[in-house]
mmCIF file of C-alpha atoms in Angstrom:
data_model
loop_
_atom_site.group_PDB
_atom_site.id
_atom_site.type_symbol
_atom_site.label_atom_id
_atom_site.label_comp_id
_atom_site.label_asym_id
_atom_site.label_seq_id
_atom_site.Cartn_x
_atom_site.Cartn_y
_atom_site.Cartn_z
ATOM 1 C CA MET C 4 20.363 48.465 -48.811
ATOM 2 C CA SER C 5 19.731 49.585 -45.278
ATOM 3 C CA GLU C 6 20.907 47.657 -42.260
ATOM 4 C CA SER C 7 17.340 46.812 -41.259
ATOM 5 C CA GLU C 8 16.610 45.471 -44.741
ATOM 6 C CA GLN C 9 19.742 43.325 -44.557
ATOM 7 C CA ARG C 10 18.585 41.855 -41.216
ATOM 8 C CA GLU C 11 15.166 41.120 -42.670
ATOM 9 C CA GLY C 12 16.658 39.314 -45.651
ATOM 10 C CA THR C 13 19.089 37.252 -43.581
ATOM 11 C CA PRO C 14 17.742 33.887 -42.450
ATOM 12 C CA GLN C 15 17.435 33.816 -38.660
ATOM 13 C CA THR C 16 18.703 30.844 -36.675
ATOM 14 C CA PRO C 17 15.806 29.360 -34.689
ATOM 15 C CA PRO C 18 16.267 29.574 -30.889
ATOM 16 C CA ILE C 19 17.293 26.450 -29.032
ATOM 17 C CA LEU C 20 14.545 25.370 -26.630
ATOM 18 C CA SER C 21 15.579 23.417 -23.568
ATOM 19 C CA GLU C 22 13.425 20.686 -22.074
ATOM 20 C CA SER C 23 11.290 21.818 -19.157
ATOM 21 C CA PRO C 24 12.230 20.209 -15.827
ATOM 22 C CA ASN C 25 8.553 19.273 -15.496
ATOM 23 C CA PRO C 26 7.415 18.606 -19.066
ATOM 24 C CA VAL C 27 3.755 17.975 -19.716
ATOM 25 C CA THR C 28 3.821 15.465 -22.546
ATOM 26 C CA PRO C 29 1.603 12.549 -23.510
ATOM 27 C CA ARG C 30 4.326 10.181 -22.300
ATOM 28 C CA GLN C 31 4.406 11.783 -18.887
ATOM 29 C CA PHE C 32 0.625 11.625 -18.662
ATOM 30 C CA GLU C 33 0.728 7.942 -19.535
ATOM 31 C CA ASP C 34 3.337 7.347 -16.826
ATOM 32 C CA GLN C 35 1.137 9.109 -14.286
ATOM 33 C CA GLN C 36 -1.856 7.053 -15.296
ATOM 34 C CA GLU C 37 0.207 3.880 -14.989
ATOM 35 C CA ALA C 38 1.387 4.895 -11.507
ATOM 36 C CA GLN C 39 -2.199 5.483 -10.415
ATOM 37 C CA ARG C 40 -3.202 2.019 -11.617
ATOM 38 C CA SER C 41 -0.280 0.311 -9.885
ATOM 39 C CA PHE C 42 -0.446 -1.056 -6.331
ATOM 40 C CA VAL C 43 1.906 -2.502 -3.744
ATOM 41 C CA LEU C 44 1.506 -5.921 -2.190
ATOM 42 C CA ILE C 45 1.978 -5.804 1.584
ATOM 43 C CA PRO C 46 3.741 -8.910 2.915
ATOM 44 C CA GLU C 47 1.415 -11.161 4.868
ATOM 45 C CA HIS C 48 3.399 -10.817 8.080
ATOM 46 C CA GLN C 49 2.870 -7.018 7.923
ATOM 47 C CA GLN C 50 -0.858 -7.171 7.307
ATOM 48 C CA ILE C 51 -3.258 -6.271 10.107
ATOM 49 C CA LYS C 52 -6.000 -8.862 10.123
ATOM 50 C CA ASP C 53 -7.477 -8.345 13.569
ATOM 51 C CA PHE C 54 -8.591 -4.751 14.057
ATOM 52 C CA GLU C 55 -10.066 -5.619 17.441
ATOM 53 C CA MET C 56 -6.572 -5.140 18.860
ATOM 54 C CA TYR C 57 -7.194 -1.399 18.479
ATOM 55 C CA SER C 58 -9.918 0.025 20.690
ATOM 56 C CA ASN C 59 -12.586 2.157 19.075
ATOM 57 C CA SER C 60 -11.513 5.126 21.177
ATOM 58 C CA HIS C 61 -8.037 5.045 19.632
ATOM 59 C CA ARG C 62 -9.316 4.768 16.078
ATOM 60 C CA ASP C 63 -11.740 7.644 16.595
ATOM 61 C CA ILE C 64 -9.202 10.084 18.027
ATOM 62 C CA HIS C 65 -9.158 13.392 16.139
ATOM 63 C CA PRO C 66 -6.540 15.619 17.801
ATOM 64 C CA TYR C 67 -6.616 19.401 17.741
ATOM 65 C CA THR C 68 -4.542 22.135 19.362
ATOM 66 C CA ARG C 69 -5.316 25.246 21.378
ATOM 67 C CA PRO C 70 -3.429 27.532 23.777
ATOM 68 C CA LEU C 71 -3.276 26.321 27.361
ATOM 69 C CA THR C 72 -4.809 28.293 30.227
ATOM 70 C CA ILE C 73 -4.621 28.053 33.986
ATOM 71 C CA SER C 74 -7.833 26.002 33.899
ATOM 72 C CA ASP C 75 -5.809 23.227 32.221
ATOM 73 C CA LEU C 76 -3.362 23.021 35.127
ATOM 74 C CA GLU C 77 -4.599 19.703 36.542
ATOM 75 C CA SER C 78 -4.460 18.023 33.136
ATOM 76 C CA VAL C 79 -1.010 19.462 32.394
ATOM 77 C CA LEU C 80 0.288 18.328 35.790
ATOM 78 C CA THR C 81 -1.182 14.842 35.310
ATOM 79 C CA LEU C 82 0.394 14.545 31.873
ATOM 80 C CA GLU C 83 3.761 15.767 33.172
ATOM 81 C CA ASN C 84 3.758 13.233 35.999
ATOM 82 C CA THR C 85 2.690 10.452 33.625
ATOM 83 C CA ALA C 86 5.344 11.235 31.026
ATOM 84 C CA PHE C 87 8.134 11.591 33.598
ATOM 85 C CA THR C 88 7.711 8.837 36.165
ATOM 86 C CA ASP C 89 11.011 9.825 37.791
ATOM 87 C CA PRO C 90 10.356 12.979 39.863
ATOM 88 C CA ASN C 91 13.983 14.025 39.383
ATOM 89 C CA GLU C 92 13.251 14.324 35.657
ATOM 90 C CA ARG C 93 10.139 16.397 36.306
ATOM 91 C CA ALA C 94 12.043 18.868 38.477
ATOM 92 C CA SER C 95 15.625 18.617 37.284
ATOM 93 C CA ARG C 96 18.350 21.236 37.462
ATOM 94 C CA GLU C 97 17.502 22.441 33.970
ATOM 95 C CA LYS C 98 13.860 23.027 34.905
ATOM 96 C CA VAL C 99 13.848 24.639 38.335
ATOM 97 C CA GLY C 100 17.138 26.481 38.715
ATOM 98 C CA HIS C 101 19.902 26.618 41.324
ATOM 99 C CA ARG C 102 17.891 27.355 44.450
ATOM 100 C CA TYR C 103 16.118 23.983 44.296
ATOM 101 C CA LEU C 104 19.125 21.741 43.647
ATOM 102 C CA ASN C 105 19.616 20.374 47.159
ATOM 103 C CA SER C 106 16.111 18.969 47.594
ATOM 104 C CA THR C 107 15.475 15.261 46.972
ATOM 105 C CA SER C 108 12.096 14.956 48.637
ATOM 106 C CA LEU C 109 9.477 13.383 46.323
ATOM 107 C CA LYS C 110 6.753 15.557 47.805
ATOM 108 C CA PHE C 111 8.838 18.696 47.378
ATOM 109 C CA LEU C 112 9.775 17.874 43.790
ATOM 110 C CA THR C 113 6.120 17.289 42.918
ATOM 111 C CA TRP C 114 5.272 20.636 44.488
ATOM 112 C CA LEU C 115 7.990 22.302 42.404
ATOM 113 C CA THR C 116 6.529 20.861 39.215
ATOM 114 C CA PHE C 117 3.146 22.280 40.202
ATOM 115 C CA ILE C 118 4.660 25.731 40.826
ATOM 116 C CA GLN C 119 6.564 25.661 37.526
ATOM 117 C CA LEU C 120 3.530 24.766 35.452
ATOM 118 C CA ARG C 121 1.262 27.179 37.311
ATOM 119 C CA TYR C 122 3.738 29.989 36.697
ATOM 120 C CA ARG C 123 4.032 29.235 32.974
ATOM 121 C CA LEU C 124 0.298 28.922 32.359
ATOM 122 C CA THR C 125 -0.363 32.150 34.261
ATOM 123 C CA ARG C 126 2.394 34.354 32.845
ATOM 124 C CA CYS C 127 2.813 33.020 29.304
ATOM 125 C CA GLY C 128 -0.052 30.659 28.610
ATOM 126 C CA GLU C 129 -0.441 32.103 25.116
ATOM 127 C CA LEU C 130 2.914 30.496 24.240
ATOM 128 C CA CYS C 131 1.916 27.112 25.646
ATOM 129 C CA LEU C 132 -0.018 24.725 23.417
ATOM 130 C CA GLY C 133 -1.966 21.593 24.226
ATOM 131 C CA ILE C 134 -2.938 18.686 21.967
ATOM 132 C CA PHE C 135 -6.485 17.625 22.832
ATOM 133 C CA CYS C 136 -9.096 15.182 21.622
ATOM 134 C CA THR C 137 -12.794 14.913 22.376
ATOM 135 C CA MET C 138 -13.778 11.760 24.262
ATOM 136 C CA THR C 139 -16.604 10.492 26.420
ATOM 137 C CA PRO C 140 -15.949 9.881 30.127
ATOM 138 C CA GLY C 141 -14.816 6.326 30.858
ATOM 139 C CA SER C 142 -14.235 5.465 27.197
ATOM 140 C CA ASP C 143 -10.571 4.584 27.753
ATOM 141 C CA PRO C 144 -9.367 4.045 31.335
ATOM 142 C CA LYS C 145 -5.740 3.821 30.140
ATOM 143 C CA ILE C 146 -5.566 7.553 29.373
ATOM 144 C CA GLU C 147 -4.540 9.183 32.642
ATOM 145 C CA THR C 148 -5.719 12.665 31.663
ATOM 146 C CA LEU C 149 -9.243 11.432 30.982
ATOM 147 C CA ALA C 150 -10.115 11.998 34.645
ATOM 148 C CA THR C 151 -9.055 15.655 34.465
ATOM 149 C CA GLY C 152 -10.781 16.450 31.161
ATOM 150 C CA ARG C 153 -13.171 19.383 30.965
ATOM 151 C CA PRO C 154 -16.603 19.416 29.261
ATOM 152 C CA VAL C 155 -16.569 20.399 25.603
ATOM 153 C CA GLU C 156 -20.106 21.762 25.724
ATOM 154 C CA THR C 157 -22.447 21.761 28.686
ATOM 155 C CA SER C 158 -25.381 20.716 26.484
ATOM 156 C CA ARG C 159 -23.781 17.547 25.054
ATOM 157 C CA LYS C 160 -25.899 14.531 25.900
ATOM 158 C CA ASN C 161 -22.944 12.129 25.981
ATOM 159 C CA GLY C 162 -21.001 14.382 28.342
ATOM 160 C CA ALA C 163 -18.022 14.611 25.964
ATOM 161 C CA ILE C 164 -14.896 16.142 27.444
ATOM 162 C CA SER C 165 -11.711 17.676 26.057
ATOM 163 C CA VAL C 166 -8.783 15.413 26.991
ATOM 164 C CA LEU C 167 -5.158 16.560 26.976
ATOM 165 C CA MET C 168 -2.865 14.221 25.008
ATOM 166 C CA GLY C 169 0.325 16.290 24.817
ATOM 167 C CA HIS C 170 1.607 19.777 25.532
ATOM 168 C CA VAL C 171 4.336 22.308 24.793
ATOM 169 C CA ILE C 172 5.364 24.579 27.664
ATOM 170 C CA ALA C 173 7.291 27.660 26.500
ATOM 171 C CA ALA C 174 8.485 31.085 27.624
ATOM 172 C CA LYS C 175 10.204 34.129 26.132
ATOM 173 C CA THR C 176 13.814 34.940 26.941
ATOM 174 C CA HIS C 177 16.654 37.233 25.895
ATOM 175 C CA ASP C 178 19.057 34.283 25.825
ATOM 176 C CA LEU C 179 19.925 32.500 22.598
ATOM 177 C CA THR C 180 19.679 29.158 24.401
ATOM 178 C CA ALA C 181 17.602 27.994 27.340
ATOM 179 C CA SER C 182 19.321 28.781 30.635
ATOM 180 C CA ASP C 183 18.709 28.199 34.326
ATOM 181 C CA ALA C 184 17.552 31.811 34.594
ATOM 182 C CA SER C 185 15.029 31.531 31.761
ATOM 183 C CA MET C 186 13.619 28.352 33.297
ATOM 184 C CA GLY C 187 13.429 29.690 36.828
ATOM 185 C CA VAL C 188 10.431 30.931 38.799
ATOM 186 C CA PRO C 189 10.952 34.459 40.166
ATOM 187 C CA GLU C 190 9.882 35.322 43.675
ATOM 188 C CA GLY C 191 6.823 37.525 43.979
ATOM 189 C CA TRP C 192 5.577 36.704 40.479
ATOM 190 C CA GLU C 193 1.953 36.629 41.694
ATOM 191 C CA ALA C 194 2.072 40.229 42.907
ATOM 192 C CA THR C 195 0.085 42.926 41.111
ATOM 193 C CA LYS C 196 3.366 44.605 40.161
ATOM 194 C CA PRO C 197 6.022 41.891 40.335
ATOM 195 C CA PRO C 198 9.628 43.115 40.650
ATOM 196 C CA ARG C 199 11.807 43.133 37.547
ATOM 197 C CA THR C 200 14.022 40.086 37.384
ATOM 198 C CA ASN C 201 16.105 38.064 34.955
ATOM 199 C CA LEU C 202 14.429 34.862 36.109
ATOM 200 C CA GLY C 203 11.630 33.189 34.214
ATOM 201 C CA HIS C 204 9.486 34.548 31.396
ATOM 202 C CA GLN C 205 10.636 37.836 29.816
ATOM 203 C CA GLU C 206 7.687 39.492 28.115
ATOM 204 C CA ASP C 207 9.930 41.652 25.912
ATOM 205 C CA GLY C 208 12.231 38.776 25.037
ATOM 206 C CA PRO C 209 12.566 38.028 21.309
ATOM 207 C CA GLN C 210 13.323 34.329 21.734
ATOM 208 C CA ASN C 211 10.713 31.620 22.312
ATOM 209 C CA LYS C 212 12.087 28.638 24.209
ATOM 210 C CA PHE C 213 10.388 25.319 24.907
ATOM 211 C CA LEU C 214 10.981 24.317 28.499
#
């Protein structure tokens, strides 16, 4: 008898099948159905019974993102000043670099913030993102950037504008971590051919840093 004939005549042990980590069985289906029918009771003290406490403008906010441009400068500056009420936080050592450390003038610090943001939006605006929502003028006076919003479409009858709610200001750098140099503003950056410098945005830098 050949070896193949012996194998054919020998009873084979059935393979051991392990349970799937995600079995699809009637029991599992029943459990899923039961979970869908179940509900959770919210304690009375956590229930919201008066929705008038939330203005319609807040409930209708639908945020979206897009890259920032220099045309968004006023909104970005307004948001920066609103978020950081202390001017020393808006123009701290980490943001403006060594050559601005000795100034404590409120007017000067505000000017520095303007220069910083203008530089970023001009040189690397494609890395900077804004969170916007569409609102009608005067719909919510508590939103400071409402006054600096720009029209969504010129033909809109309600005059809807795009309002900045948050932003990310970033730049490229060769450093592994954000440094004073990467956060600085180089002199002559507005020139047609600005001089090469280690300060500020590095177009060939592999690292993206949020400033």
